[in-house]
Structure formats: C-alpha cells, structure tokens
Amino acid sequence: GNSVTQMEGPVTLSEEAFLTINCTYTATGYPSLFWYVQYPGEGLQLLLKATKADDKGSNKGFEATYRKETTSFHLEKGSVQVSDSAVYFCALSEGGNQGGKLIFGQGTELSVKP
Amino acid sequence: DTGVSQNPRHKITKRGQNVTFRCDPISEHNRLYWYRQTLGQGPEFLTYFQNEAQLEKSRLLSDRFSAERPKGSFSTLEIQRTEQGDSAMYLCASRSSGSSYNEQFFGPGTRLTVL
C-alpha cells in the first residue's frame, strides 16, 4: 500500500542554520504531497503542497519539490528561526476515487536553539 | 469562519466506559475525516464521510468504534467499552470535494486518556 517515510528526529539546529528534512513516498498513481506542521500545543497546519511532478510548494521560507523520479518531497529552509521549532509531517493524498485520505509519515521534531 | 472545531478538547475516562466526540467542520466542506494520532506518530486514517454517507472505514476502526454524520454537517465519533489502547489524540479534518489539491483543514483534536 501507499506509505510515507521521513527522517527520524529530533533534529536540533542553531538559529539561521539550513534545514533539510527528508521525505520519501511509495504510491500508485499520482498523489498530491503535503507538509504539515504541528507547533507545541496546537493542531496540524498545512505548510505547503504540490500536486504534480516538479511542482515546488513554498510558504514561510520553506520549500519542497515533488520529485517523481526519486519519489521524494524533501523540506528545506535556508535559515531557520527559533519559532520554527515544531513537529513536521510529510503526507500524501490518495487521489482519484480513493476518497483523498491522507497518509502521514511519523513526523520529525525540529528544535532550533538561539 | 472559525475553522474546524472539536469538543471536548480533553477527555479522561475509565476503562470500559463509552465516550463520544464531536467535530464541526468548515461550513461549506462536504468531506469530513477522522484520524487518530498516538504519541510520537503521525496521524492514522480512521474513516471519512462525504456529506452524510460514510464512504470508507479503516481496519483500525474496530467494532467498538462508530462514526456518524447524520445531516451532513457535524460528525460524532463514539468509542464503546474503552480500552487503555484507545488513549490517543483524535483528529477531525474537512475539505471540499471540489478542491483539486485535497487540502484538508484540521481541528485541534480531542485528547482521550483511558485509565
């Protein structure tokens, strides 16, 4: 079945460091791909999305490119801030007539130190 | 629009008791999803509705679990004879079936603790 695998955390970085969180997926067809973020004590928020190969999603300085050839959707940010500390989830959406449920990775906790 | 809301936010119950959670989706969204999230894991799909019809249920949804969306608006998730393994965060999400991106909007969740 479809699945998502993320790099394990926690990831600890200093402020202004470069961030990469790896995400790879297994899917039939052409799923949409998402990054969701969960700040401490809050619900899941959509961070960015991409719906087809080579699409780049971006938001709040974060970027991720839908790479069909490597089945990857890695999250990057050039300069992280303390306020980026959160848990990040990669997810895919089964499309077509499959109802669109989301399949999530296990999450990667990011901690940014001043 | 205030987004997806869930009640209660926290529920503590004793093993064997029944509990019911409510989800109010974004008003124009006709698809509603339930997920379960345990500590350190990503959310796992439980079930979803299109309007009032329940179209898919995960194998995770045992016979003790039942979900309804009687008028195609709010939804309830009931767990009968709760077990300690049911302790988790229960998340609700909604979307419009017309959305080309399948962008789902999540509520804050209901945290269930079974003692």
mmCIF file of C-alpha atoms in Angstrom:
data_model
loop_
_atom_site.group_PDB
_atom_site.id
_atom_site.type_symbol
_atom_site.label_atom_id
_atom_site.label_comp_id
_atom_site.label_asym_id
_atom_site.label_seq_id
_atom_site.Cartn_x
_atom_site.Cartn_y
_atom_site.Cartn_z
ATOM 1 C CA GLY A 1 0.000 0.000 0.000
ATOM 2 C CA ASN A 2 0.896 3.655 -0.071
ATOM 3 C CA SER A 3 3.301 4.906 2.555
ATOM 4 C CA VAL A 4 5.461 7.850 3.621
ATOM 5 C CA THR A 5 8.858 7.665 5.296
ATOM 6 C CA GLN A 6 10.527 10.619 6.996
ATOM 7 C CA MET A 7 13.934 11.039 8.505
ATOM 8 C CA GLU A 8 13.930 10.393 12.211
ATOM 9 C CA GLY A 9 14.237 13.190 14.682
ATOM 10 C CA PRO A 10 14.762 15.052 16.758
ATOM 11 C CA VAL A 11 16.696 17.481 14.617
ATOM 12 C CA THR A 12 18.473 20.206 16.577
ATOM 13 C CA LEU A 13 19.817 23.266 14.777
ATOM 14 C CA SER A 14 21.153 26.660 15.658
ATOM 15 C CA GLU A 15 19.250 29.729 14.535
ATOM 16 C CA GLU A 16 19.980 30.695 10.904
ATOM 17 C CA ALA A 17 21.162 27.190 10.011
ATOM 18 C CA PHE A 18 19.999 25.416 6.849
ATOM 19 C CA LEU A 19 17.259 22.833 7.290
ATOM 20 C CA THR A 20 16.546 19.691 5.325
ATOM 21 C CA ILE A 21 14.002 17.096 6.402
ATOM 22 C CA ASN A 22 13.912 14.118 4.086
ATOM 23 C CA CYS A 23 10.661 12.543 2.950
ATOM 24 C CA THR A 24 10.162 9.677 0.520
ATOM 25 C CA TYR A 25 6.945 8.026 -0.507
ATOM 26 C CA THR A 26 5.545 4.903 -2.082
ATOM 27 C CA ALA A 27 2.362 5.309 -4.062
ATOM 28 C CA THR A 28 0.474 4.113 -7.063
ATOM 29 C CA GLY A 29 -0.746 6.749 -9.425
ATOM 30 C CA TYR A 30 -0.049 10.411 -8.916
ATOM 31 C CA PRO A 31 -0.675 11.514 -5.348
ATOM 32 C CA SER A 32 -0.603 15.053 -4.064
ATOM 33 C CA LEU A 33 2.112 15.718 -1.488
ATOM 34 C CA PHE A 34 1.968 17.890 1.609
ATOM 35 C CA TRP A 35 3.967 19.128 4.541
ATOM 36 C CA TYR A 36 2.010 19.794 7.712
ATOM 37 C CA VAL A 37 3.427 21.434 10.845
ATOM 38 C CA GLN A 38 2.328 20.957 14.442
ATOM 39 C CA TYR A 39 3.509 23.641 16.865
ATOM 40 C CA PRO A 40 3.570 22.772 20.565
ATOM 41 C CA GLY A 41 0.055 22.584 21.933
ATOM 42 C CA GLU A 42 -1.569 23.323 18.583
ATOM 43 C CA GLY A 43 -3.295 21.400 15.813
ATOM 44 C CA LEU A 44 -1.928 20.381 12.432
ATOM 45 C CA GLN A 45 -1.487 23.214 9.958
ATOM 46 C CA LEU A 46 -0.833 22.865 6.270
ATOM 47 C CA LEU A 47 2.605 24.283 5.494
ATOM 48 C CA LEU A 48 2.871 23.661 1.757
ATOM 49 C CA LYS A 49 1.686 21.370 -1.004
ATOM 50 C CA ALA A 50 2.476 20.113 -4.523
ATOM 51 C CA THR A 51 0.207 18.210 -6.852
ATOM 52 C CA LYS A 52 2.371 17.010 -9.737
ATOM 53 C CA ALA A 53 5.923 16.154 -10.653
ATOM 54 C CA ASP A 54 8.401 19.033 -10.495
ATOM 55 C CA ASP A 55 5.938 21.298 -8.684
ATOM 56 C CA LYS A 56 7.571 23.330 -5.933
ATOM 57 C CA GLY A 57 5.500 24.176 -2.899
ATOM 58 C CA SER A 58 6.596 27.096 -0.770
ATOM 59 C CA ASN A 59 5.429 29.004 2.275
ATOM 60 C CA LYS A 60 7.043 30.999 5.112
ATOM 61 C CA GLY A 61 10.515 30.428 3.648
ATOM 62 C CA PHE A 62 10.043 26.650 3.458
ATOM 63 C CA GLU A 63 10.214 24.846 0.127
ATOM 64 C CA ALA A 64 9.728 21.315 -1.158
ATOM 65 C CA THR A 65 9.879 19.951 -4.712
ATOM 66 C CA TYR A 66 7.829 16.971 -5.913
ATOM 67 C CA ARG A 67 10.430 14.596 -7.388
ATOM 68 C CA LYS A 68 8.750 11.681 -9.105
ATOM 69 C CA GLU A 69 11.981 10.073 -10.268
ATOM 70 C CA THR A 70 13.240 9.749 -6.685
ATOM 71 C CA THR A 71 9.760 9.600 -5.063
ATOM 72 C CA SER A 72 10.821 12.349 -2.694
ATOM 73 C CA PHE A 73 9.459 15.587 -1.262
ATOM 74 C CA HIS A 74 12.215 16.931 0.975
ATOM 75 C CA LEU A 75 11.505 20.014 3.085
ATOM 76 C CA GLU A 76 14.104 22.800 3.083
ATOM 77 C CA LYS A 77 14.574 26.208 4.641
ATOM 78 C CA GLY A 78 17.595 28.391 4.159
ATOM 79 C CA SER A 79 17.657 29.994 7.605
ATOM 80 C CA VAL A 80 15.641 28.604 10.478
ATOM 81 C CA GLN A 81 14.331 30.594 13.414
ATOM 82 C CA VAL A 82 13.547 29.597 16.975
ATOM 83 C CA SER A 83 9.862 29.977 16.098
ATOM 84 C CA ASP A 84 10.197 27.132 13.563
ATOM 85 C CA SER A 85 10.552 24.639 16.406
ATOM 86 C CA ALA A 86 7.750 22.171 15.836
ATOM 87 C CA VAL A 87 6.961 18.694 14.535
ATOM 88 C CA TYR A 88 6.831 18.405 10.743
ATOM 89 C CA PHE A 89 4.775 15.755 8.954
ATOM 90 C CA CYS A 90 5.072 14.732 5.340
ATOM 91 C CA ALA A 91 1.874 13.336 3.842
ATOM 92 C CA LEU A 92 0.421 12.087 0.604
ATOM 93 C CA SER A 93 -3.117 12.142 -0.594
ATOM 94 C CA GLU A 94 -4.575 9.265 -2.485
ATOM 95 C CA GLY A 95 -6.337 10.889 -5.356
ATOM 96 C CA GLY A 96 -8.960 9.989 -7.863
ATOM 97 C CA ASN A 97 -11.837 7.985 -6.497
ATOM 98 C CA GLN A 98 -9.981 6.870 -3.387
ATOM 99 C CA GLY A 99 -11.501 9.498 -1.191
ATOM 100 C CA GLY A 100 -8.439 11.614 -0.656
ATOM 101 C CA LYS A 101 -7.448 10.352 2.774
ATOM 102 C CA LEU A 102 -4.016 11.484 3.895
ATOM 103 C CA ILE A 103 -1.226 9.077 4.686
ATOM 104 C CA PHE A 104 1.329 10.603 7.050
ATOM 105 C CA GLY A 105 4.921 9.939 7.891
ATOM 106 C CA GLN A 106 5.868 9.510 11.520
ATOM 107 C CA GLY A 107 6.867 13.136 11.951
ATOM 108 C CA THR A 108 10.204 14.859 12.518
ATOM 109 C CA GLU A 109 10.690 17.051 15.555
ATOM 110 C CA LEU A 110 12.738 20.185 14.927
ATOM 111 C CA SER A 111 14.299 22.135 17.750
ATOM 112 C CA VAL A 112 16.001 25.450 16.918
ATOM 113 C CA LYS A 113 18.324 26.933 19.540
ATOM 114 C CA PRO A 114 19.128 30.667 19.762
ATOM 115 C CA ASP B 1 -15.326 31.175 9.521
ATOM 116 C CA THR B 2 -13.680 29.790 12.631
ATOM 117 C CA GLY B 3 -12.252 26.641 11.091
ATOM 118 C CA VAL B 4 -12.759 23.070 12.239
ATOM 119 C CA SER B 5 -13.775 22.735 15.875
ATOM 120 C CA GLN B 6 -13.730 19.680 18.115
ATOM 121 C CA ASN B 7 -15.250 19.020 21.510
ATOM 122 C CA PRO B 8 -14.260 18.193 24.089
ATOM 123 C CA ARG B 9 -10.588 19.078 23.863
ATOM 124 C CA HIS B 10 -9.700 16.606 26.595
ATOM 125 C CA LYS B 11 -11.460 13.527 27.912
ATOM 126 C CA ILE B 12 -10.377 11.305 30.756
ATOM 127 C CA THR B 13 -12.376 8.151 31.261
ATOM 128 C CA LYS B 14 -12.160 4.816 32.972
ATOM 129 C CA ARG B 15 -11.683 1.619 31.052
ATOM 130 C CA GLY B 16 -14.986 0.158 29.940
ATOM 131 C CA GLN B 17 -16.816 3.464 29.692
ATOM 132 C CA ASN B 18 -18.257 4.884 26.468
ATOM 133 C CA VAL B 19 -17.126 8.224 25.104
ATOM 134 C CA THR B 20 -18.364 10.448 22.280
ATOM 135 C CA PHE B 21 -16.502 13.198 20.474
ATOM 136 C CA ARG B 22 -17.922 15.869 18.210
ATOM 137 C CA CYS B 23 -16.457 17.575 15.155
ATOM 138 C CA ASP B 24 -17.844 20.656 13.433
ATOM 139 C CA PRO B 25 -16.221 21.087 10.012
ATOM 140 C CA ILE B 26 -15.813 24.242 7.989
ATOM 141 C CA SER B 27 -19.336 25.022 6.860
ATOM 142 C CA GLU B 28 -19.002 24.595 3.106
ATOM 143 C CA HIS B 29 -16.883 21.437 3.312
ATOM 144 C CA ASN B 30 -18.723 18.269 2.347
ATOM 145 C CA ARG B 31 -15.938 15.815 3.177
ATOM 146 C CA LEU B 32 -15.069 15.055 6.774
ATOM 147 C CA TYR B 33 -12.253 12.804 8.000
ATOM 148 C CA TRP B 34 -11.338 11.247 11.333
ATOM 149 C CA TYR B 35 -7.742 10.372 12.222
ATOM 150 C CA ARG B 36 -6.056 9.027 15.317
ATOM 151 C CA GLN B 37 -2.615 10.127 16.478
ATOM 152 C CA THR B 38 -0.610 8.398 19.163
ATOM 153 C CA LEU B 39 2.446 9.893 20.834
ATOM 154 C CA GLY B 40 5.400 10.194 18.505
ATOM 155 C CA GLN B 41 3.498 9.025 15.452
ATOM 156 C CA GLY B 42 1.782 10.628 12.517
ATOM 157 C CA PRO B 43 -1.998 10.674 12.252
ATOM 158 C CA GLU B 44 -3.635 7.469 11.001
ATOM 159 C CA PHE B 45 -6.815 7.494 8.951
ATOM 160 C CA LEU B 46 -9.941 6.082 10.603
ATOM 161 C CA THR B 47 -12.915 6.962 8.417
ATOM 162 C CA TYR B 48 -14.400 9.608 6.159
ATOM 163 C CA PHE B 49 -17.750 10.982 5.083
ATOM 164 C CA GLN B 50 -18.975 12.694 2.002
ATOM 165 C CA ASN B 51 -21.999 14.611 3.172
ATOM 166 C CA GLU B 52 -23.887 12.118 5.380
ATOM 167 C CA ALA B 53 -22.520 8.978 3.712
ATOM 168 C CA GLN B 54 -19.679 7.117 5.386
ATOM 169 C CA LEU B 55 -17.622 6.003 2.413
ATOM 170 C CA GLU B 56 -14.579 4.316 3.896
ATOM 171 C CA LYS B 57 -13.501 2.804 7.197
ATOM 172 C CA SER B 58 -10.005 1.780 8.148
ATOM 173 C CA ARG B 59 -9.206 -1.617 9.624
ATOM 174 C CA LEU B 60 -8.159 0.404 12.675
ATOM 175 C CA LEU B 61 -11.827 1.140 13.288
ATOM 176 C CA SER B 62 -12.888 -1.837 15.367
ATOM 177 C CA ASP B 63 -16.496 -2.752 16.108
ATOM 178 C CA ARG B 64 -16.296 -0.648 19.271
ATOM 179 C CA PHE B 65 -15.938 2.488 17.171
ATOM 180 C CA SER B 66 -18.817 4.133 15.347
ATOM 181 C CA ALA B 67 -18.984 7.411 13.496
ATOM 182 C CA GLU B 68 -21.961 9.318 12.212
ATOM 183 C CA ARG B 69 -22.683 12.469 10.280
ATOM 184 C CA PRO B 70 -26.471 12.484 10.304
ATOM 185 C CA LYS B 71 -27.214 15.721 8.469
ATOM 186 C CA GLY B 72 -24.009 16.081 6.559
ATOM 187 C CA SER B 73 -22.758 18.797 8.887
ATOM 188 C CA PHE B 74 -21.201 17.883 12.257
ATOM 189 C CA SER B 75 -19.935 14.396 12.981
ATOM 190 C CA THR B 76 -19.625 12.271 16.111
ATOM 191 C CA LEU B 77 -17.173 9.510 16.904
ATOM 192 C CA GLU B 78 -18.198 7.101 19.651
ATOM 193 C CA ILE B 79 -15.974 4.555 21.328
ATOM 194 C CA GLN B 80 -17.728 1.878 23.333
ATOM 195 C CA ARG B 81 -16.127 -0.094 26.162
ATOM 196 C CA THR B 82 -12.938 1.959 26.019
ATOM 197 C CA GLU B 83 -9.575 0.253 26.448
ATOM 198 C CA GLN B 84 -6.261 1.731 27.513
ATOM 199 C CA GLY B 85 -5.015 1.263 23.968
ATOM 200 C CA ASP B 86 -7.627 3.774 22.809
ATOM 201 C CA SER B 87 -5.711 6.576 24.516
ATOM 202 C CA ALA B 88 -4.713 8.937 21.723
ATOM 203 C CA MET B 89 -5.441 12.261 20.075
ATOM 204 C CA TYR B 90 -8.485 12.048 17.811
ATOM 205 C CA LEU B 91 -8.318 14.499 14.934
ATOM 206 C CA CYS B 92 -11.022 15.689 12.607
ATOM 207 C CA ALA B 93 -10.384 17.322 9.243
ATOM 208 C CA SER B 94 -12.573 18.655 6.489
ATOM 209 C CA ARG B 95 -12.278 19.661 2.855
ATOM 210 C CA SER B 96 -14.367 20.489 -0.123
ATOM 211 C CA SER B 97 -14.673 17.648 -2.637
ATOM 212 C CA GLY B 98 -14.216 20.286 -5.308
ATOM 213 C CA SER B 99 -10.723 21.077 -4.089
ATOM 214 C CA SER B 100 -8.180 19.990 -6.662
ATOM 215 C CA TYR B 101 -5.436 19.803 -4.042
ATOM 216 C CA ASN B 102 -7.229 17.722 -1.436
ATOM 217 C CA GLU B 103 -6.177 20.300 1.101
ATOM 218 C CA GLN B 104 -7.555 19.180 4.446
ATOM 219 C CA PHE B 105 -8.060 21.524 7.368
ATOM 220 C CA PHE B 106 -7.606 20.042 10.806
ATOM 221 C CA GLY B 107 -9.262 20.753 14.097
ATOM 222 C CA PRO B 108 -7.330 20.995 17.376
ATOM 223 C CA GLY B 109 -8.145 17.402 18.306
ATOM 224 C CA THR B 110 -9.641 15.634 21.291
ATOM 225 C CA ARG B 111 -7.115 14.023 23.608
ATOM 226 C CA LEU B 112 -8.500 10.836 25.141
ATOM 227 C CA THR B 113 -6.934 9.270 28.215
ATOM 228 C CA VAL B 114 -8.280 5.903 29.318
ATOM 229 C CA LEU B 115 -7.329 4.997 32.877
#
